[in-house]
Structure formats: structure tokens, C-alpha cells
PDB file of C-alpha atoms in Angstrom:
ATOM      1  CA  MET A  14     -48.830-112.936-136.146  1.00 54.00           C
ATOM      2  CA  THR A  15     -48.129-111.684-139.753  1.00 56.00           C
ATOM      3  CA  ARG A  16     -45.174-109.747-138.448  1.00 62.00           C
ATOM      4  CA  LEU A  17     -43.893-112.745-136.764  1.00 60.00           C
ATOM      5  CA  GLU A  18     -43.894-114.692-140.276  1.00 58.00           C
ATOM      6  CA  THR A  19     -41.334-112.137-141.412  1.00 62.00           C
ATOM      7  CA  PHE A  20     -38.749-113.940-139.216  1.00 56.00           C
ATOM      8  CA  LEU A  21     -39.520-117.471-140.209  1.00 61.00           C
ATOM      9  CA  PRO A  22     -38.815-117.763-143.906  1.00 56.00           C
ATOM     10  CA  LEU A  23     -39.453-120.872-145.935  1.00 55.00           C
ATOM     11  CA  ASN A  24     -35.825-121.038-146.581  1.00 61.00           C
ATOM     12  CA  PRO A  25     -34.005-119.847-143.586  1.00 67.00           C
ATOM     13  CA  PRO A  26     -30.324-119.094-143.983  1.00 65.00           C
ATOM     14  CA  THR A  27     -27.788-121.955-143.477  1.00 68.00           C
ATOM     15  CA  GLU A  28     -25.366-120.059-141.662  1.00 77.00           C
ATOM     16  CA  GLN A  29     -25.466-120.548-137.934  1.00 78.00           C
ATOM     17  CA  ASP A  30     -24.908-116.968-136.962  1.00 80.00           C
ATOM     18  CA  LEU A  31     -27.295-115.502-139.588  1.00 79.00           C
ATOM     19  CA  ARG A  32     -29.999-118.021-138.255  1.00 82.00           C
ATOM     20  CA  ALA A  33     -29.441-117.220-134.675  1.00 85.00           C
ATOM     21  CA  ASN A  34     -29.732-113.589-135.401  1.00 85.00           C
ATOM     22  CA  LEU A  35     -33.069-114.138-137.283  1.00 85.00           C
ATOM     23  CA  TYR A  36     -34.108-116.335-134.360  1.00 88.00           C
ATOM     24  CA  LEU A  37     -33.202-113.326-131.983  1.00 91.00           C
ATOM     25  CA  GLN A  38     -35.303-110.775-134.036  1.00 88.00           C
ATOM     26  CA  PHE A  39     -38.184-113.328-133.895  1.00 87.00           C
ATOM     27  CA  VAL A  40     -38.288-113.703-130.158  1.00 91.00           C
ATOM     28  CA  LYS A  41     -37.900-109.860-129.784  1.00 90.00           C
ATOM     29  CA  GLU A  42     -40.962-109.352-131.815  1.00 89.00           C
ATOM     30  CA  LEU A  43     -42.898-112.115-129.997  1.00 90.00           C
ATOM     31  CA  SER A  44     -42.201-110.595-126.669  1.00 91.00           C
ATOM     32  CA  THR A  45     -42.983-106.877-127.576  1.00 88.00           C
ATOM     33  CA  GLU A  46     -46.535-107.109-126.089  1.00 85.00           C
ATOM     34  CA  TRP A  47     -45.293-107.800-122.514  1.00 85.00           C
ATOM     35  CA  GLU A  48     -44.749-104.437-121.241  1.00 69.00           C
ATOM     36  CA  MET A  49     -46.768-105.259-118.213  1.00 60.00           C
ATOM     37  CA  SER A  50     -46.831-108.637-116.356  1.00 56.00           C
ATOM     38  CA  GLU A  51     -47.705-109.784-112.833  1.00 53.00           C
ATOM     39  CA  GLY A  52     -44.926-110.118-110.485  1.00 47.00           C
ATOM     40  CA  TYR A  53     -46.265-112.592-107.771  1.00 52.00           C
ATOM     41  CA  PHE A  54     -47.314-116.017-107.286  1.00 54.00           C
ATOM     42  CA  ARG A  55     -51.021-116.747-106.982  1.00 58.00           C
ATOM     43  CA  ASP A  56     -52.383-119.024-104.246  1.00 57.00           C
ATOM     44  CA  LYS A  57     -54.374-121.216-106.739  1.00 62.00           C
ATOM     45  CA  GLU A  58     -52.218-124.009-108.069  1.00 59.00           C
ATOM     46  CA  GLU A  59     -54.228-123.767-111.648  1.00 60.00           C
ATOM     47  CA  ASP A  60     -52.920-120.283-112.066  1.00 78.00           C
ATOM     48  CA  ARG A  61     -49.148-120.840-111.464  1.00 88.00           C
ATOM     49  CA  PHE A  62     -48.399-122.127-115.047  1.00 93.00           C
ATOM     50  CA  ARG A  63     -50.096-119.162-116.736  1.00 91.00           C
ATOM     51  CA  GLN A  64     -48.635-116.574-114.459  1.00 90.00           C
ATOM     52  CA  PHE A  65     -45.109-118.216-115.289  1.00 94.00           C
ATOM     53  CA  CYS A  66     -45.795-117.800-119.024  1.00 94.00           C
ATOM     54  CA  HIS A  67     -46.504-113.947-118.780  1.00 93.00           C
ATOM     55  CA  GLN A  68     -43.647-113.515-116.298  1.00 94.00           C
ATOM     56  CA  GLU A  69     -41.108-115.489-118.706  1.00 96.00           C
ATOM     57  CA  MET A  70     -42.258-113.182-121.743  1.00 95.00           C
ATOM     58  CA  LYS A  71     -41.825-109.982-119.625  1.00 94.00           C
ATOM     59  CA  LEU A  72     -38.425-111.033-118.802  1.00 95.00           C
ATOM     60  CA  LEU A  73     -37.576-112.016-122.253  1.00 96.00           C
ATOM     61  CA  ARG A  74     -39.053-108.678-123.428  1.00 94.00           C
ATOM     62  CA  ASN A  75     -36.668-106.827-121.065  1.00 93.00           C
ATOM     63  CA  TRP A  76     -33.383-108.940-121.730  1.00 94.00           C
ATOM     64  CA  THR A  77     -33.878-108.647-125.418  1.00 93.00           C
ATOM     65  CA  ALA A  78     -34.778-105.019-125.376  1.00 90.00           C
ATOM     66  CA  HIS A  79     -31.514-104.276-123.616  1.00 90.00           C
ATOM     67  CA  GLY A  80     -29.202-106.356-125.467  1.00 90.00           C
ATOM     68  CA  GLN A  81     -28.661-108.889-122.983  1.00 93.00           C
ATOM     69  CA  ILE A  82     -29.349-111.837-125.262  1.00 93.00           C
ATOM     70  CA  ILE A  83     -27.394-111.605-128.439  1.00 88.00           C
ATOM     71  CA  LYS A  84     -28.068-114.869-130.187  1.00 90.00           C
ATOM     72  CA  VAL A  85     -31.070-117.501-130.025  1.00 93.00           C
ATOM     73  CA  VAL A  86     -30.954-120.980-131.142  1.00 93.00           C
ATOM     74  CA  GLU A  87     -33.842-123.174-132.498  1.00 94.00           C
ATOM     75  CA  LYS A  88     -34.724-124.712-129.143  1.00 96.00           C
ATOM     76  CA  GLN A  89     -34.962-121.315-127.539  1.00 97.00           C
ATOM     77  CA  ALA A  90     -37.188-120.007-130.343  1.00 96.00           C
ATOM     78  CA  ALA A  91     -39.471-122.978-130.171  1.00 96.00           C
ATOM     79  CA  PHE A  92     -39.581-122.894-126.369  1.00 98.00           C
ATOM     80  CA  PHE A  93     -40.435-119.219-126.181  1.00 97.00           C
ATOM     81  CA  PHE A  94     -43.230-119.619-128.912  1.00 96.00           C
ATOM     82  CA  MET A  95     -44.843-122.432-126.969  1.00 97.00           C
ATOM     83  CA  ILE A  96     -44.848-120.311-123.854  1.00 97.00           C
ATOM     84  CA  ALA A  97     -46.189-117.067-125.684  1.00 95.00           C
ATOM     85  CA  MET A  98     -49.173-119.132-127.253  1.00 95.00           C
ATOM     86  CA  ARG A  99     -49.844-120.346-123.660  1.00 95.00           C
ATOM     87  CA  ALA A 100     -49.713-116.768-122.446  1.00 92.00           C
ATOM     88  CA  TRP A 101     -51.921-115.370-125.216  1.00 91.00           C
ATOM     89  CA  PHE A 102     -54.436-118.047-125.419  1.00 92.00           C
ATOM     90  CA  ASP A 103     -56.692-119.858-122.777  1.00 90.00           C
ATOM     91  CA  LEU A 104     -55.386-123.351-123.939  1.00 94.00           C
ATOM     92  CA  GLU A 105     -56.357-126.425-121.871  1.00 94.00           C
ATOM     93  CA  PRO A 106     -53.320-127.233-119.795  1.00 93.00           C
ATOM     94  CA  ILE A 107     -54.115-131.223-119.985  1.00 94.00           C
ATOM     95  CA  ILE A 108     -53.922-131.045-123.747  1.00 95.00           C
ATOM     96  CA  VAL A 109     -50.704-130.712-125.695  1.00 97.00           C
ATOM     97  CA  MET A 110     -51.430-129.008-129.160  1.00 97.00           C
ATOM     98  CA  ASP A 111     -50.306-130.488-132.444  1.00 97.00           C
ATOM     99  CA  TYR A 112     -48.099-127.449-133.028  1.00 96.00           C
ATOM    100  CA  GLU A 113     -46.254-128.065-129.686  1.00 98.00           C
ATOM    101  CA  GLN A 114     -45.792-131.537-130.651  1.00 97.00           C
ATOM    102  CA  GLU A 115     -44.195-130.485-133.889  1.00 97.00           C
ATOM    103  CA  LEU A 116     -41.976-127.980-132.211  1.00 96.00           C
ATOM    104  CA  SER A 117     -40.643-130.813-129.815  1.00 97.00           C
ATOM    105  CA  VAL A 118     -38.688-132.375-132.403  1.00 96.00           C
ATOM    106  CA  VAL A 119     -35.668-130.026-131.998  1.00 96.00           C
ATOM    107  CA  PHE A 120     -35.386-131.178-128.422  1.00 96.00           C
ATOM    108  CA  HIS A 121     -34.224-134.421-126.928  1.00 93.00           C
ATOM    109  CA  GLN A 122     -36.763-135.670-124.404  1.00 91.00           C
ATOM    110  CA  PHE A 123     -35.754-136.899-121.003  1.00 91.00           C
ATOM    111  CA  ASP A 124     -37.746-138.876-118.467  1.00 88.00           C
ATOM    112  CA  PHE A 125     -36.959-137.257-114.901  1.00 85.00           C
ATOM    113  CA  PHE A 126     -37.736-138.405-111.382  1.00 81.00           C
ATOM    114  CA  THR A 127     -39.480-135.701-109.658  1.00 81.00           C
ATOM    115  CA  ASP A 128     -37.344-136.432-106.233  1.00 83.00           C
ATOM    116  CA  GLU A 129     -34.373-135.143-108.339  1.00 89.00           C
ATOM    117  CA  VAL A 130     -36.136-131.796-108.744  1.00 92.00           C
ATOM    118  CA  LYS A 131     -35.788-130.177-105.440  1.00 89.00           C
ATOM    119  CA  THR A 132     -32.051-131.034-105.331  1.00 93.00           C
ATOM    120  CA  LYS A 133     -31.708-129.382-108.733  1.00 95.00           C
ATOM    121  CA  LEU A 134     -33.696-126.404-107.666  1.00 95.00           C
ATOM    122  CA  SER A 135     -31.640-125.796-104.523  1.00 95.00           C
ATOM    123  CA  ARG A 136     -28.345-125.999-106.575  1.00 96.00           C
ATOM    124  CA  SER A 137     -29.478-123.707-109.270  1.00 97.00           C
ATOM    125  CA  TYR A 138     -30.995-121.207-106.956  1.00 96.00           C
ATOM    126  CA  MET A 139     -27.586-121.161-105.041  1.00 96.00           C
ATOM    127  CA  ASP A 140     -25.767-120.770-108.435  1.00 96.00           C
ATOM    128  CA  LEU A 141     -27.703-117.740-109.274  1.00 96.00           C
ATOM    129  CA  TYR A 142     -27.546-116.231-105.695  1.00 94.00           C
ATOM    130  CA  LYS A 143     -23.666-116.700-105.848  1.00 94.00           C
ATOM    131  CA  THR A 144     -23.630-114.937-109.347  1.00 93.00           C
ATOM    132  CA  CYS A 145     -25.404-112.159-107.851  1.00 93.00           C
ATOM    133  CA  LYS A 146     -23.401-111.822-104.913  1.00 92.00           C
ATOM    134  CA  LYS A 147     -20.108-111.901-106.939  1.00 92.00           C
ATOM    135  CA  GLU A 148     -21.433-108.975-109.013  1.00 91.00           C
ATOM    136  CA  HIS A 149     -22.399-106.929-105.844  1.00 91.00           C
ATOM    137  CA  ILE A 150     -26.361-107.421-106.689  1.00 90.00           C
ATOM    138  CA  PHE A 151     -28.650-107.449-103.676  1.00 86.00           C
ATOM    139  CA  CYS A 152     -32.220-108.431-104.217  1.00 86.00           C
ATOM    140  CA  ASN A 153     -35.364-107.655-101.954  1.00 83.00           C
ATOM    141  CA  GLY A 154     -37.253-110.606-102.917  1.00 89.00           C
ATOM    142  CA  ILE A 155     -36.521-114.418-102.215  1.00 92.00           C
ATOM    143  CA  PHE A 156     -37.956-115.926-105.625  1.00 95.00           C
ATOM    144  CA  PHE A 157     -35.432-116.995-108.340  1.00 96.00           C
ATOM    145  CA  SER A 158     -37.292-114.695-110.726  1.00 95.00           C
ATOM    146  CA  ASP A 159     -36.470-111.749-108.307  1.00 95.00           C
ATOM    147  CA  LEU A 160     -32.673-112.706-108.512  1.00 96.00           C
ATOM    148  CA  PHE A 161     -33.171-113.108-112.287  1.00 96.00           C
ATOM    149  CA  ARG A 162     -34.651-109.830-112.644  1.00 94.00           C
ATOM    150  CA  GLN A 163     -32.410-107.991-110.735  1.00 94.00           C
ATOM    151  CA  LEU A 164     -29.323-109.497-112.510  1.00 94.00           C
ATOM    152  CA  GLY A 165     -30.699-108.338-115.710  1.00 93.00           C
ATOM    153  CA  LEU A 166     -31.161-104.800-114.166  1.00 90.00           C
ATOM    154  CA  SER A 167     -27.698-104.405-112.456  1.00 86.00           C
ATOM    155  CA  ALA A 168     -25.225-106.887-114.023  1.00 81.00           C
ATOM    156  CA  ASP A 169     -22.727-106.313-116.948  1.00 87.00           C
ATOM    157  CA  LYS A 170     -24.254-107.569-120.251  1.00 88.00           C
ATOM    158  CA  VAL A 171     -21.286-110.161-120.785  1.00 89.00           C
ATOM    159  CA  VAL A 172     -22.502-111.700-117.454  1.00 90.00           C
ATOM    160  CA  CYS A 173     -26.021-111.830-118.645  1.00 92.00           C
ATOM    161  CA  GLU A 174     -25.182-113.198-122.004  1.00 91.00           C
ATOM    162  CA  LYS A 175     -23.530-116.182-120.540  1.00 91.00           C
ATOM    163  CA  GLN A 176     -26.334-116.929-118.096  1.00 92.00           C
ATOM    164  CA  SER A 177     -29.124-116.013-120.330  1.00 94.00           C
ATOM    165  CA  GLU A 178     -29.972-119.305-121.907  1.00 94.00           C
ATOM    166  CA  ARG A 179     -30.031-121.381-118.902  1.00 96.00           C
ATOM    167  CA  LEU A 180     -31.659-118.867-116.759  1.00 97.00           C
ATOM    168  CA  PHE A 181     -34.846-118.738-118.946  1.00 98.00           C
ATOM    169  CA  TYR A 182     -35.046-122.403-118.692  1.00 98.00           C
ATOM    170  CA  LEU A 183     -34.490-122.474-114.940  1.00 98.00           C
ATOM    171  CA  ASN A 184     -37.279-120.018-114.420  1.00 98.00           C
ATOM    172  CA  PHE A 185     -39.660-122.567-115.594  1.00 98.00           C
ATOM    173  CA  TRP A 186     -38.823-124.858-112.808  1.00 97.00           C
ATOM    174  CA  HIS A 187     -38.533-122.352-110.121  1.00 97.00           C
ATOM    175  CA  ALA A 188     -41.964-120.498-111.146  1.00 95.00           C
ATOM    176  CA  LEU A 189     -43.693-123.807-110.807  1.00 95.00           C
ATOM    177  CA  ASN A 190     -41.764-124.729-107.545  1.00 94.00           C
ATOM    178  CA  PRO A 191     -41.597-121.161-106.056  1.00 93.00           C
ATOM    179  CA  ALA A 192     -39.291-120.583-102.958  1.00 93.00           C
ATOM    180  CA  TYR A 193     -40.505-119.794 -99.492  1.00 91.00           C
ATOM    181  CA  ILE A 194     -38.765-118.947 -96.214  1.00 88.00           C
ATOM    182  CA  ASN A 195     -38.631-122.140 -94.195  1.00 82.00           C
ATOM    183  CA  SER A 196     -37.081-120.720 -91.038  1.00 76.00           C
ATOM    184  CA  ILE A 197     -35.135-117.771 -89.735  1.00 76.00           C
ATOM    185  CA  THR A 198     -32.537-118.476 -87.032  1.00 78.00           C
ATOM    186  CA  PRO A 199     -30.805-115.293 -85.291  1.00 75.00           C
ATOM    187  CA  GLU A 200     -27.045-115.813 -85.309  1.00 67.00           C
ATOM    188  CA  GLN A 201     -25.943-112.164 -83.716  1.00 68.00           C
ATOM    189  CA  SER A 202     -27.773-109.028 -83.092  1.00 66.00           C
ATOM    190  CA  SER A 203     -27.290-107.689 -86.613  1.00 72.00           C
ATOM    191  CA  VAL A 204     -27.075-111.140 -88.539  1.00 73.00           C
ATOM    192  CA  VAL A 205     -29.712-113.724 -89.225  1.00 76.00           C
ATOM    193  CA  ASN A 206     -29.739-117.200 -91.155  1.00 81.00           C
ATOM    194  CA  ILE A 207     -32.805-117.475 -93.582  1.00 81.00           C
ATOM    195  CA  GLN A 208     -33.508-121.037 -94.714  1.00 86.00           C
ATOM    196  CA  VAL A 209     -35.280-121.109 -98.203  1.00 89.00           C
ATOM    197  CA  GLY A 210     -37.516-124.080 -99.275  1.00 90.00           C
ATOM    198  CA  PHE A 211     -39.247-124.849-102.411  1.00 91.00           C
ATOM    199  CA  ASN A 212     -42.853-125.733-103.037  1.00 89.00           C
ATOM    200  CA  ASP A 213     -43.547-129.131-104.590  1.00 84.00           C
ATOM    201  CA  ASP A 214     -47.269-129.009-104.781  1.00 83.00           C
ATOM    202  CA  TYR A 215     -47.584-128.378-108.483  1.00 86.00           C
ATOM    203  CA  ARG A 216     -48.871-131.636-109.950  1.00 86.00           C
ATOM    204  CA  GLY A 217     -48.795-130.571-113.512  1.00 90.00           C
ATOM    205  CA  ILE A 218     -45.234-131.367-113.882  1.00 90.00           C
ATOM    206  CA  GLU A 219     -45.490-134.953-112.933  1.00 89.00           C
ATOM    207  CA  THR A 220     -48.843-135.482-114.682  1.00 91.00           C
ATOM    208  CA  LYS A 221     -48.272-137.177-118.114  1.00 91.00           C
ATOM    209  CA  GLY A 222     -50.155-135.223-120.991  1.00 93.00           C
ATOM    210  CA  HIS A 223     -50.009-132.070-118.978  1.00 95.00           C
ATOM    211  CA  ILE A 224     -48.268-129.195-120.819  1.00 97.00           C
ATOM    212  CA  ALA A 225     -45.934-128.639-117.903  1.00 96.00           C
ATOM    213  CA  ASN A 226     -44.824-132.197-117.851  1.00 96.00           C
ATOM    214  CA  PHE A 227     -44.380-131.933-121.434  1.00 97.00           C
ATOM    215  CA  LEU A 228     -42.139-128.846-121.323  1.00 98.00           C
ATOM    216  CA  ALA A 229     -40.225-130.413-118.392  1.00 96.00           C
ATOM    217  CA  ARG A 230     -39.217-133.326-120.358  1.00 96.00           C
ATOM    218  CA  LEU A 231     -38.250-131.258-123.277  1.00 97.00           C
ATOM    219  CA  ILE A 232     -35.835-128.602-121.237  1.00 97.00           C
ATOM    220  CA  TRP A 233     -34.341-130.974-118.607  1.00 96.00           C
ATOM    221  CA  LYS A 234     -31.149-131.312-120.224  1.00 94.00           C
ATOM    222  CA  GLU A 235     -30.978-127.666-121.059  1.00 95.00           C
ATOM    223  CA  SER A 236     -31.805-126.773-117.659  1.00 96.00           C
ATOM    224  CA  PHE A 237     -29.653-128.934-115.314  1.00 94.00           C
ATOM    225  CA  THR A 238     -26.625-130.359-117.377  1.00 83.00           C
TER     226      THR A 238
END
């Protein structure tokens, strides 16, 4: 934590580019501990948010280490810090901490309807899938994080830079509502159509006072508009 303080001076630079570079150095340092992270979704609902936090920090570590993020704004720095603390410490998910409330002031909170989420998930999943296909990237897994990870491994840095801010926010929604294969329909002897659905059994997103609901309201606009 002492090293992190180096990147959070009492009088940060006023120039936007210098401030963005400072926040980038901050999140790079913040994510250095995540050399290893679980890459699967557990069955127990209560584990899903914590697993997302570790997965997000692992992805952040990879993307910052390989220069696929070139600037970080205040909202991103605040979001990643909250996620890192939830990964590091066993904090009660139904309690929003004081520091999280303080960091939330850099966001514009939005109330959302859970019925909207599935449509947003489907569209954002297809957007990323199309990006990967355009870049000739093929992924073995069906999770959003599988596509996200493979994009980082295979795509041009410019493509990653353009996508990075939104993808890290979207990964929150897709990690808590992971994809599953709904049906497989044979079309030809060498072709099948696979229909992907999205789980909607994680109640934290719609539970007032839960950290997942708190974060969801903070990042709705950044994720889907």
C-alpha cells in the first residue's frame, strides 16, 4: 500500500495527460500481484463476485503489462481500486465500505432495470465476438472473459486500446451473468449453430446495499452507452 501512495500525490497534476499517466502507473502497480488467478466460474453464487474481482485484476495486470492500456481516467482508477480491495480482503458483500462511498462521487449513478440486463449482455457479447472475428481471433471458450483474454493475446494494440475501457466494465456484468450453451443445432455435416444464453441467478446485482448492486449503478453508463 505504501508504494501505491506514490502514485496518489496530495496535489495531482492538473494536465489531463499527466494525470492519466499517473493513474495508469497506479493501476499497473495495483495489479502486479495477480500473476495467477482462477479462470473458471464456481457453482456457488456467493463465490462469483469474488472470483470476478480476481479475474478482473489478472486481466488488468496482463493488459497494462503489455501496453494495451495507455491511459487511465479517474473513474477507472476508482473502479479498479475498489475491485482490488474486494479481491485482497474478505469484505462483507452486503456492506458498502465508507471508502467505496467516497470514491463513488466520480461516477454518475444510474438506476437500471434488471430486465434490461440480458439484452445488454447479448449485444455486448456479440460486439466483442464480431471484433474477434474481424481480427481473425478464434477462442476455445464461450465466456465473455475468454473472448476478452484472447483479444488481449492476439489483437493489434491499437484495437485493444480502443476497446479496453469499456471491456473492463462489461466484464463485471458478464462475470456475474456468465454465458452458457443453450442449444446446439446441426445445420450441415460440418457446421453447427450454437445458441448462447446468459445466467441471471446472481441476486447481488438487484439487491440494494450489496456491493454488486452498488457497482452496477456506478458503471451502467460506462458499460452500455
